[in-house]
Amino acid sequence: MAAGAAPRSLSGKVLDVLDAFSADAPELTLSDISRRTGLSLSTTHRIVRELSEWGGLERQGRGPYRIGLRLFEVASLAPRGPQLREVALPYLEDLYEATHENVQLAVREGLELVFLERITGRDAVRVLTRVGGRFSLHATGVGLALLAFASPEVQEQVLSGPLERWTERTVTDPAQLRRMLADVRRTGVAISDRQVTMDALSVAAPVVGADDCVVAALSIVVHADGAAPHALAPAVRTAARGISRALGSPTARRHPTGARRRAPGP
């Protein structure tokens, strides 16, 4: 603990233990967890034991620990997670069947996005995403679609913060990003051309809920070479509008595009 820092509460320590696990480290020993959290071995052992008894962690025999199914059960209750995915999945599958390209669904969580679903074709371009993974808002198609309809406060926080560059085409100039976001609001489509990898282009559209606020975004990710983003846009918009209608959006029932500027959620 840093000098002068307030002691971590028990609940904070429990969250630290869970946060020690990641896509790169899905299985950890007790020593690994202690090292990653900065907690003593005795404290780590007590928390891990209680989490295991509850079902939040599990292990086979004397092997390493991993996230338990109980957390999956709890997460399934989140309305912006599995429930939204369940409504959206038929439309994502239709878009995939029509294109056989990568199809993705994401929501905004604070100043990042979280991927809820991804359907990948055998010959589709490689993408740097995974279900449950987080990514920045300013470079991907779904991120730009979500950011364009976020509150002005969220937009300014993103645009004034560090803007990571993945390729030479990643847009990190705030003024240029503001113009791009205005274009997304005007057209209802976001295009990210080789901003994350030099071989991929994505076309995204916002999904709106029953209150006509943006709740998610979906995208199709294709090989950049020979891609025609404006030819892909109608199919992406149609899928997004279908999900929006299923969620009860009045605007989606009346108009092909359009959403309120503000997006709910953190």
PDB file of N, CA and C in Angstrom, residues 66-154:
ATOM      1  N   ARG A  66      -9.548 -20.422 -10.841  1.00  0.00           N
ATOM      2  CA  ARG A  66     -10.129 -19.725 -11.979  1.00  0.00           C
ATOM      3  C   ARG A  66     -11.499 -19.195 -11.585  1.00  0.00           C
ATOM      4  N   ILE A  67     -12.045 -18.311 -12.395  1.00  0.00           N
ATOM      5  CA  ILE A  67     -13.350 -17.731 -12.097  1.00  0.00           C
ATOM      6  C   ILE A  67     -14.419 -18.826 -12.110  1.00  0.00           C
ATOM      7  N   GLY A  68     -15.307 -18.800 -11.109  1.00  0.00           N
ATOM      8  CA  GLY A  68     -16.329 -19.822 -10.976  1.00  0.00           C
ATOM      9  C   GLY A  68     -17.627 -19.477 -11.684  1.00  0.00           C
ATOM     10  N   LEU A  69     -18.463 -20.487 -11.866  1.00  0.00           N
ATOM     11  CA  LEU A  69     -19.725 -20.304 -12.576  1.00  0.00           C
ATOM     12  C   LEU A  69     -20.707 -19.408 -11.825  1.00  0.00           C
ATOM     13  N   ARG A  70     -20.552 -19.292 -10.515  1.00  0.00           N
ATOM     14  CA  ARG A  70     -21.487 -18.459  -9.753  1.00  0.00           C
ATOM     15  C   ARG A  70     -21.436 -17.011 -10.247  1.00  0.00           C
ATOM     16  N   LEU A  71     -20.260 -16.548 -10.615  1.00  0.00           N
ATOM     17  CA  LEU A  71     -20.149 -15.183 -11.130  1.00  0.00           C
ATOM     18  C   LEU A  71     -20.845 -15.062 -12.478  1.00  0.00           C
ATOM     19  N   PHE A  72     -20.776 -16.134 -13.294  1.00  0.00           N
ATOM     20  CA  PHE A  72     -21.474 -16.126 -14.576  1.00  0.00           C
ATOM     21  C   PHE A  72     -22.980 -16.038 -14.347  1.00  0.00           C
ATOM     22  N   GLU A  73     -23.473 -16.758 -13.342  1.00  0.00           N
ATOM     23  CA  GLU A  73     -24.898 -16.724 -13.025  1.00  0.00           C
ATOM     24  C   GLU A  73     -25.323 -15.318 -12.616  1.00  0.00           C
ATOM     25  N   VAL A  74     -24.521 -14.670 -11.791  1.00  0.00           N
ATOM     26  CA  VAL A  74     -24.851 -13.309 -11.353  1.00  0.00           C
ATOM     27  C   VAL A  74     -24.783 -12.341 -12.531  1.00  0.00           C
ATOM     28  N   ALA A  75     -23.741 -12.478 -13.366  1.00  0.00           N
ATOM     29  CA  ALA A  75     -23.575 -11.575 -14.507  1.00  0.00           C
ATOM     30  C   ALA A  75     -24.727 -11.710 -15.498  1.00  0.00           C
ATOM     31  N   SER A  76     -25.330 -12.886 -15.573  1.00  0.00           N
ATOM     32  CA  SER A  76     -26.428 -13.089 -16.519  1.00  0.00           C
ATOM     33  C   SER A  76     -27.645 -12.238 -16.193  1.00  0.00           C
ATOM     34  N   LEU A  77     -27.698 -11.670 -14.981  1.00  0.00           N
ATOM     35  CA  LEU A  77     -28.815 -10.822 -14.586  1.00  0.00           C
ATOM     36  C   LEU A  77     -28.654  -9.380 -15.063  1.00  0.00           C
ATOM     37  N   ALA A  78     -27.471  -9.022 -15.554  1.00  0.00           N
ATOM     38  CA  ALA A  78     -27.221  -7.643 -15.983  1.00  0.00           C
ATOM     39  C   ALA A  78     -28.020  -7.339 -17.251  1.00  0.00           C
ATOM     40  N   PRO A  79     -28.877  -6.313 -17.252  1.00  0.00           N
ATOM     41  CA  PRO A  79     -29.702  -6.036 -18.425  1.00  0.00           C
ATOM     42  C   PRO A  79     -28.892  -5.603 -19.639  1.00  0.00           C
ATOM     43  N   ARG A  80     -27.715  -5.016 -19.423  1.00  0.00           N
ATOM     44  CA  ARG A  80     -26.903  -4.597 -20.560  1.00  0.00           C
ATOM     45  C   ARG A  80     -25.943  -5.692 -21.002  1.00  0.00           C
ATOM     46  N   GLY A  81     -26.066  -6.886 -20.432  1.00  0.00           N
ATOM     47  CA  GLY A  81     -25.196  -7.983 -20.814  1.00  0.00           C
ATOM     48  C   GLY A  81     -25.969  -9.052 -21.538  1.00  0.00           C
ATOM     49  N   PRO A  82     -26.142 -10.217 -20.914  1.00  0.00           N
ATOM     50  CA  PRO A  82     -26.801 -11.333 -21.595  1.00  0.00           C
ATOM     51  C   PRO A  82     -28.201 -11.032 -22.089  1.00  0.00           C
ATOM     52  N   GLN A  83     -28.972 -10.224 -21.357  1.00  0.00           N
ATOM     53  CA  GLN A  83     -30.334  -9.948 -21.807  1.00  0.00           C
ATOM     54  C   GLN A  83     -30.336  -9.162 -23.114  1.00  0.00           C
ATOM     55  N   LEU A  84     -29.463  -8.160 -23.212  1.00  0.00           N
ATOM     56  CA  LEU A  84     -29.340  -7.411 -24.456  1.00  0.00           C
ATOM     57  C   LEU A  84     -28.806  -8.313 -25.561  1.00  0.00           C
ATOM     58  N   ARG A  85     -27.839  -9.143 -25.222  1.00  0.00           N
ATOM     59  CA  ARG A  85     -27.274 -10.077 -26.203  1.00  0.00           C
ATOM     60  C   ARG A  85     -28.346 -11.011 -26.743  1.00  0.00           C
ATOM     61  N   GLU A  86     -29.225 -11.492 -25.871  1.00  0.00           N
ATOM     62  CA  GLU A  86     -30.269 -12.431 -26.296  1.00  0.00           C
ATOM     63  C   GLU A  86     -31.207 -11.782 -27.301  1.00  0.00           C
ATOM     64  N   VAL A  87     -31.568 -10.529 -27.065  1.00  0.00           N
ATOM     65  CA  VAL A  87     -32.438  -9.815 -28.001  1.00  0.00           C
ATOM     66  C   VAL A  87     -31.718  -9.583 -29.326  1.00  0.00           C
ATOM     67  N   ALA A  88     -30.435  -9.245 -29.255  1.00  0.00           N
ATOM     68  CA  ALA A  88     -29.689  -8.850 -30.449  1.00  0.00           C
ATOM     69  C   ALA A  88     -29.227 -10.026 -31.299  1.00  0.00           C
ATOM     70  N   LEU A  89     -29.045 -11.182 -30.691  1.00  0.00           N
ATOM     71  CA  LEU A  89     -28.375 -12.291 -31.383  1.00  0.00           C
ATOM     72  C   LEU A  89     -29.036 -12.688 -32.704  1.00  0.00           C
ATOM     73  N   PRO A  90     -30.357 -12.795 -32.811  1.00  0.00           N
ATOM     74  CA  PRO A  90     -30.934 -13.162 -34.118  1.00  0.00           C
ATOM     75  C   PRO A  90     -30.575 -12.185 -35.236  1.00  0.00           C
ATOM     76  N   TYR A  91     -30.475 -10.897 -34.911  1.00  0.00           N
ATOM     77  CA  TYR A  91     -30.135  -9.891 -35.911  1.00  0.00           C
ATOM     78  C   TYR A  91     -28.643  -9.955 -36.257  1.00  0.00           C
ATOM     79  N   LEU A  92     -27.819 -10.240 -35.256  1.00  0.00           N
ATOM     80  CA  LEU A  92     -26.394 -10.424 -35.523  1.00  0.00           C
ATOM     81  C   LEU A  92     -26.179 -11.641 -36.423  1.00  0.00           C
ATOM     82  N   GLU A  93     -26.917 -12.712 -36.153  1.00  0.00           N
ATOM     83  CA  GLU A  93     -26.786 -13.919 -36.966  1.00  0.00           C
ATOM     84  C   GLU A  93     -27.245 -13.672 -38.402  1.00  0.00           C
ATOM     85  N   ASP A  94     -28.323 -12.904 -38.564  1.00  0.00           N
ATOM     86  CA  ASP A  94     -28.780 -12.570 -39.921  1.00  0.00           C
ATOM     87  C   ASP A  94     -27.724 -11.780 -40.672  1.00  0.00           C
ATOM     88  N   LEU A  95     -27.110 -10.804 -39.988  1.00  0.00           N
ATOM     89  CA  LEU A  95     -26.071  -9.997 -40.628  1.00  0.00           C
ATOM     90  C   LEU A  95     -24.867 -10.859 -40.988  1.00  0.00           C
ATOM     91  N   TYR A  96     -24.529 -11.796 -40.088  1.00  0.00           N
ATOM     92  CA  TYR A  96     -23.417 -12.696 -40.394  1.00  0.00           C
ATOM     93  C   TYR A  96     -23.741 -13.590 -41.592  1.00  0.00           C
ATOM     94  N   GLU A  97     -24.942 -14.150 -41.639  1.00  0.00           N
ATOM     95  CA  GLU A  97     -25.316 -15.030 -42.742  1.00  0.00           C
ATOM     96  C   GLU A  97     -25.308 -14.287 -44.075  1.00  0.00           C
ATOM     97  N   ALA A  98     -25.602 -12.988 -44.026  1.00  0.00           N
ATOM     98  CA  ALA A  98     -25.625 -12.198 -45.253  1.00  0.00           C
ATOM     99  C   ALA A  98     -24.228 -11.822 -45.727  1.00  0.00           C
ATOM    100  N   THR A  99     -23.256 -11.833 -44.811  1.00  0.00           N
ATOM    101  CA  THR A  99     -21.919 -11.336 -45.160  1.00  0.00           C
ATOM    102  C   THR A  99     -20.790 -12.335 -44.909  1.00  0.00           C
ATOM    103  N   HIS A 100     -20.968 -13.212 -43.926  1.00  0.00           N
ATOM    104  CA  HIS A 100     -19.915 -14.133 -43.463  1.00  0.00           C
ATOM    105  C   HIS A 100     -18.651 -13.379 -43.049  1.00  0.00           C
ATOM    106  N   GLU A 101     -18.862 -12.208 -42.473  1.00  0.00           N
ATOM    107  CA  GLU A 101     -17.779 -11.400 -41.923  1.00  0.00           C
ATOM    108  C   GLU A 101     -17.956 -11.295 -40.406  1.00  0.00           C
ATOM    109  N   ASN A 102     -16.947 -10.723 -39.739  1.00  0.00           N
ATOM    110  CA  ASN A 102     -17.051 -10.513 -38.293  1.00  0.00           C
ATOM    111  C   ASN A 102     -18.211  -9.581 -37.969  1.00  0.00           C
ATOM    112  N   VAL A 103     -19.026  -9.996 -37.007  1.00  0.00           N
ATOM    113  CA  VAL A 103     -20.122  -9.159 -36.517  1.00  0.00           C
ATOM    114  C   VAL A 103     -19.942  -9.004 -35.008  1.00  0.00           C
ATOM    115  N   GLN A 104     -20.062  -7.775 -34.514  1.00  0.00           N
ATOM    116  CA  GLN A 104     -19.785  -7.506 -33.106  1.00  0.00           C
ATOM    117  C   GLN A 104     -20.888  -6.652 -32.477  1.00  0.00           C
ATOM    118  N   LEU A 105     -21.102  -6.857 -31.183  1.00  0.00           N
ATOM    119  CA  LEU A 105     -22.038  -6.049 -30.405  1.00  0.00           C
ATOM    120  C   LEU A 105     -21.308  -5.550 -29.169  1.00  0.00           C
ATOM    121  N   ALA A 106     -21.435  -4.256 -28.864  1.00  0.00           N
ATOM    122  CA  ALA A 106     -20.712  -3.674 -27.731  1.00  0.00           C
ATOM    123  C   ALA A 106     -21.570  -2.643 -27.021  1.00  0.00           C
ATOM    124  N   VAL A 107     -21.238  -2.393 -25.762  1.00  0.00           N
ATOM    125  CA  VAL A 107     -21.864  -1.335 -24.971  1.00  0.00           C
ATOM    126  C   VAL A 107     -20.765  -0.459 -24.393  1.00  0.00           C
ATOM    127  N   ARG A 108     -21.161   0.763 -24.009  1.00  0.00           N
ATOM    128  CA  ARG A 108     -20.194   1.647 -23.352  1.00  0.00           C
ATOM    129  C   ARG A 108     -20.206   1.403 -21.857  1.00  0.00           C
ATOM    130  N   GLU A 109     -19.034   1.334 -21.272  1.00  0.00           N
ATOM    131  CA  GLU A 109     -18.879   1.219 -19.827  1.00  0.00           C
ATOM    132  C   GLU A 109     -17.892   2.299 -19.408  1.00  0.00           C
ATOM    133  N   GLY A 110     -18.398   3.418 -18.901  1.00  0.00           N
ATOM    134  CA  GLY A 110     -17.521   4.521 -18.564  1.00  0.00           C
ATOM    135  C   GLY A 110     -16.883   5.110 -19.814  1.00  0.00           C
ATOM    136  N   LEU A 111     -15.560   5.141 -19.839  1.00  0.00           N
ATOM    137  CA  LEU A 111     -14.827   5.711 -20.973  1.00  0.00           C
ATOM    138  C   LEU A 111     -14.278   4.624 -21.891  1.00  0.00           C
ATOM    139  N   GLU A 112     -14.807   3.419 -21.763  1.00  0.00           N
ATOM    140  CA  GLU A 112     -14.390   2.306 -22.612  1.00  0.00           C
ATOM    141  C   GLU A 112     -15.629   1.602 -23.143  1.00  0.00           C
ATOM    142  N   LEU A 113     -15.408   0.644 -24.030  1.00  0.00           N
ATOM    143  CA  LEU A 113     -16.498  -0.208 -24.481  1.00  0.00           C
ATOM    144  C   LEU A 113     -16.223  -1.637 -24.048  1.00  0.00           C
ATOM    145  N   VAL A 114     -17.289  -2.404 -23.932  1.00  0.00           N
ATOM    146  CA  VAL A 114     -17.202  -3.821 -23.591  1.00  0.00           C
ATOM    147  C   VAL A 114     -17.925  -4.604 -24.678  1.00  0.00           C
ATOM    148  N   PHE A 115     -17.266  -5.618 -25.214  1.00  0.00           N
ATOM    149  CA  PHE A 115     -17.876  -6.443 -26.251  1.00  0.00           C
ATOM    150  C   PHE A 115     -18.777  -7.498 -25.617  1.00  0.00           C
ATOM    151  N   LEU A 116     -20.039  -7.533 -26.042  1.00  0.00           N
ATOM    152  CA  LEU A 116     -21.003  -8.505 -25.526  1.00  0.00           C
ATOM    153  C   LEU A 116     -21.088  -9.748 -26.390  1.00  0.00           C
ATOM    154  N   GLU A 117     -20.829  -9.611 -27.683  1.00  0.00           N
ATOM    155  CA  GLU A 117     -20.941 -10.751 -28.587  1.00  0.00           C
ATOM    156  C   GLU A 117     -20.070 -10.531 -29.814  1.00  0.00           C
ATOM    157  N   ARG A 118     -19.612 -11.639 -30.375  1.00  0.00           N
ATOM    158  CA  ARG A 118     -18.858 -11.584 -31.622  1.00  0.00           C
ATOM    159  C   ARG A 118     -19.106 -12.867 -32.380  1.00  0.00           C
ATOM    160  N   ILE A 119     -19.437 -12.746 -33.655  1.00  0.00           N
ATOM    161  CA  ILE A 119     -19.564 -13.898 -34.545  1.00  0.00           C
ATOM    162  C   ILE A 119     -18.477 -13.759 -35.596  1.00  0.00           C
ATOM    163  N   THR A 120     -17.673 -14.807 -35.751  1.00  0.00           N
ATOM    164  CA  THR A 120     -16.504 -14.724 -36.613  1.00  0.00           C
ATOM    165  C   THR A 120     -16.574 -15.759 -37.733  1.00  0.00           C
ATOM    166  N   GLY A 121     -16.353 -15.313 -38.952  1.00  0.00           N
ATOM    167  CA  GLY A 121     -16.299 -16.213 -40.092  1.00  0.00           C
ATOM    168  C   GLY A 121     -14.938 -16.873 -40.229  1.00  0.00           C
ATOM    169  N   ARG A 122     -14.916 -18.040 -40.877  1.00  0.00           N
ATOM    170  CA  ARG A 122     -13.660 -18.786 -41.018  1.00  0.00           C
ATOM    171  C   ARG A 122     -12.608 -17.975 -41.762  1.00  0.00           C
ATOM    172  N   ASP A 123     -13.010 -17.280 -42.796  1.00  0.00           N
ATOM    173  CA  ASP A 123     -12.061 -16.511 -43.613  1.00  0.00           C
ATOM    174  C   ASP A 123     -12.111 -15.018 -43.311  1.00  0.00           C
ATOM    175  N   ALA A 124     -12.765 -14.655 -42.216  1.00  0.00           N
ATOM    176  CA  ALA A 124     -12.888 -13.237 -41.865  1.00  0.00           C
ATOM    177  C   ALA A 124     -11.547 -12.688 -41.395  1.00  0.00           C
ATOM    178  N   VAL A 125     -11.405 -11.375 -41.463  1.00  0.00           N
ATOM    179  CA  VAL A 125     -10.177 -10.721 -41.041  1.00  0.00           C
ATOM    180  C   VAL A 125      -9.991 -10.877 -39.530  1.00  0.00           C
ATOM    181  N   ARG A 126      -8.752 -10.952 -39.105  1.00  0.00           N
ATOM    182  CA  ARG A 126      -8.443 -11.075 -37.682  1.00  0.00           C
ATOM    183  C   ARG A 126      -8.833  -9.789 -36.955  1.00  0.00           C
ATOM    184  N   VAL A 127      -9.415  -9.945 -35.766  1.00  0.00           N
ATOM    185  CA  VAL A 127      -9.773  -8.777 -34.959  1.00  0.00           C
ATOM    186  C   VAL A 127      -9.163  -8.919 -33.567  1.00  0.00           C
ATOM    187  N   LEU A 128      -8.903  -7.780 -32.932  1.00  0.00           N
ATOM    188  CA  LEU A 128      -8.277  -7.758 -31.608  1.00  0.00           C
ATOM    189  C   LEU A 128      -9.323  -7.630 -30.512  1.00  0.00           C
ATOM    190  N   THR A 129     -10.399  -8.383 -30.627  1.00  0.00           N
ATOM    191  CA  THR A 129     -11.480  -8.268 -29.645  1.00  0.00           C
ATOM    192  C   THR A 129     -11.870  -9.655 -29.145  1.00  0.00           C
ATOM    193  N   ARG A 130     -12.512  -9.674 -27.975  1.00  0.00           N
ATOM    194  CA  ARG A 130     -13.065 -10.905 -27.428  1.00  0.00           C
ATOM    195  C   ARG A 130     -14.305 -10.546 -26.628  1.00  0.00           C
ATOM    196  N   VAL A 131     -15.210 -11.486 -26.506  1.00  0.00           N
ATOM    197  CA  VAL A 131     -16.408 -11.251 -25.713  1.00  0.00           C
ATOM    198  C   VAL A 131     -16.006 -11.008 -24.268  1.00  0.00           C
ATOM    199  N   GLY A 132     -16.516  -9.932 -23.692  1.00  0.00           N
ATOM    200  CA  GLY A 132     -16.141  -9.536 -22.343  1.00  0.00           C
ATOM    201  C   GLY A 132     -14.928  -8.635 -22.287  1.00  0.00           C
ATOM    202  N   GLY A 133     -14.255  -8.455 -23.419  1.00  0.00           N
ATOM    203  CA  GLY A 133     -13.061  -7.614 -23.450  1.00  0.00           C
ATOM    204  C   GLY A 133     -13.409  -6.138 -23.568  1.00  0.00           C
ATOM    205  N   ARG A 134     -12.495  -5.312 -23.104  1.00  0.00           N
ATOM    206  CA  ARG A 134     -12.670  -3.860 -23.155  1.00  0.00           C
ATOM    207  C   ARG A 134     -11.783  -3.257 -24.242  1.00  0.00           C
ATOM    208  N   PHE A 135     -12.198  -2.103 -24.732  1.00  0.00           N
ATOM    209  CA  PHE A 135     -11.404  -1.407 -25.747  1.00  0.00           C
ATOM    210  C   PHE A 135     -11.706   0.080 -25.657  1.00  0.00           C
ATOM    211  N   SER A 136     -10.801   0.873 -26.205  1.00  0.00           N
ATOM    212  CA  SER A 136     -11.007   2.326 -26.227  1.00  0.00           C
ATOM    213  C   SER A 136     -12.157   2.696 -27.160  1.00  0.00           C
ATOM    214  N   LEU A 137     -12.750   3.845 -26.938  1.00  0.00           N
ATOM    215  CA  LEU A 137     -13.901   4.274 -27.718  1.00  0.00           C
ATOM    216  C   LEU A 137     -13.530   4.986 -29.013  1.00  0.00           C
ATOM    217  N   HIS A 138     -12.325   5.544 -29.113  1.00  0.00           N
ATOM    218  CA  HIS A 138     -12.050   6.488 -30.194  1.00  0.00           C
ATOM    219  C   HIS A 138     -11.588   5.879 -31.505  1.00  0.00           C
ATOM    220  N   ALA A 139     -11.342   4.557 -31.546  1.00  0.00           N
ATOM    221  CA  ALA A 139     -10.739   3.998 -32.751  1.00  0.00           C
ATOM    222  C   ALA A 139     -11.618   2.992 -33.484  1.00  0.00           C
ATOM    223  N   THR A 140     -12.408   2.200 -32.765  1.00  0.00           N
ATOM    224  CA  THR A 140     -13.219   1.170 -33.413  1.00  0.00           C
ATOM    225  C   THR A 140     -14.520   1.747 -33.945  1.00  0.00           C
ATOM    226  N   GLY A 141     -15.155   1.011 -34.856  1.00  0.00           N
ATOM    227  CA  GLY A 141     -16.440   1.451 -35.357  1.00  0.00           C
ATOM    228  C   GLY A 141     -17.488   1.516 -34.269  1.00  0.00           C
ATOM    229  N   VAL A 142     -17.609   0.440 -33.472  1.00  0.00           N
ATOM    230  CA  VAL A 142     -18.606   0.454 -32.394  1.00  0.00           C
ATOM    231  C   VAL A 142     -18.279   1.536 -31.371  1.00  0.00           C
ATOM    232  N   GLY A 143     -16.997   1.754 -31.120  1.00  0.00           N
ATOM    233  CA  GLY A 143     -16.607   2.784 -30.165  1.00  0.00           C
ATOM    234  C   GLY A 143     -17.012   4.170 -30.630  1.00  0.00           C
ATOM    235  N   LEU A 144     -16.783   4.459 -31.905  1.00  0.00           N
ATOM    236  CA  LEU A 144     -17.160   5.766 -32.448  1.00  0.00           C
ATOM    237  C   LEU A 144     -18.678   5.945 -32.436  1.00  0.00           C
ATOM    238  N   ALA A 145     -19.415   4.867 -32.721  1.00  0.00           N
ATOM    239  CA  ALA A 145     -20.874   4.950 -32.694  1.00  0.00           C
ATOM    240  C   ALA A 145     -21.379   5.226 -31.283  1.00  0.00           C
ATOM    241  N   LEU A 146     -20.768   4.587 -30.293  1.00  0.00           N
ATOM    242  CA  LEU A 146     -21.164   4.805 -28.910  1.00  0.00           C
ATOM    243  C   LEU A 146     -20.757   6.199 -28.424  1.00  0.00           C
ATOM    244  N   LEU A 147     -19.545   6.604 -28.782  1.00  0.00           N
ATOM    245  CA  LEU A 147     -19.049   7.902 -28.323  1.00  0.00           C
ATOM    246  C   LEU A 147     -19.829   9.053 -28.949  1.00  0.00           C
ATOM    247  N   ALA A 148     -20.237   8.900 -30.193  1.00  0.00           N
ATOM    248  CA  ALA A 148     -20.951   9.972 -30.882  1.00  0.00           C
ATOM    249  C   ALA A 148     -22.253  10.330 -30.180  1.00  0.00           C
ATOM    250  N   PHE A 149     -22.893   9.358 -29.522  1.00  0.00           N
ATOM    251  CA  PHE A 149     -24.174   9.606 -28.875  1.00  0.00           C
ATOM    252  C   PHE A 149     -24.064   9.611 -27.354  1.00  0.00           C
ATOM    253  N   ALA A 150     -22.832   9.621 -26.846  1.00  0.00           N
ATOM    254  CA  ALA A 150     -22.633   9.770 -25.406  1.00  0.00           C
ATOM    255  C   ALA A 150     -22.845  11.231 -25.016  1.00  0.00           C
ATOM    256  N   SER A 151     -22.899  11.483 -23.737  1.00  0.00           N
ATOM    257  CA  SER A 151     -23.096  12.855 -23.268  1.00  0.00           C
ATOM    258  C   SER A 151     -21.885  13.710 -23.635  1.00  0.00           C
ATOM    259  N   PRO A 152     -22.057  15.028 -23.739  1.00  0.00           N
ATOM    260  CA  PRO A 152     -20.920  15.908 -24.015  1.00  0.00           C
ATOM    261  C   PRO A 152     -19.803  15.754 -22.985  1.00  0.00           C
ATOM    262  N   GLU A 153     -20.172  15.490 -21.731  1.00  0.00           N
ATOM    263  CA  GLU A 153     -19.157  15.325 -20.680  1.00  0.00           C
ATOM    264  C   GLU A 153     -18.290  14.111 -20.954  1.00  0.00           C
ATOM    265  N   VAL A 154     -18.913  12.990 -21.340  1.00  0.00           N
ATOM    266  CA  VAL A 154     -18.150  11.779 -21.658  1.00  0.00           C
ATOM    267  C   VAL A 154     -17.261  12.022 -22.875  1.00  0.00           C
TER     268      VAL A 154
END
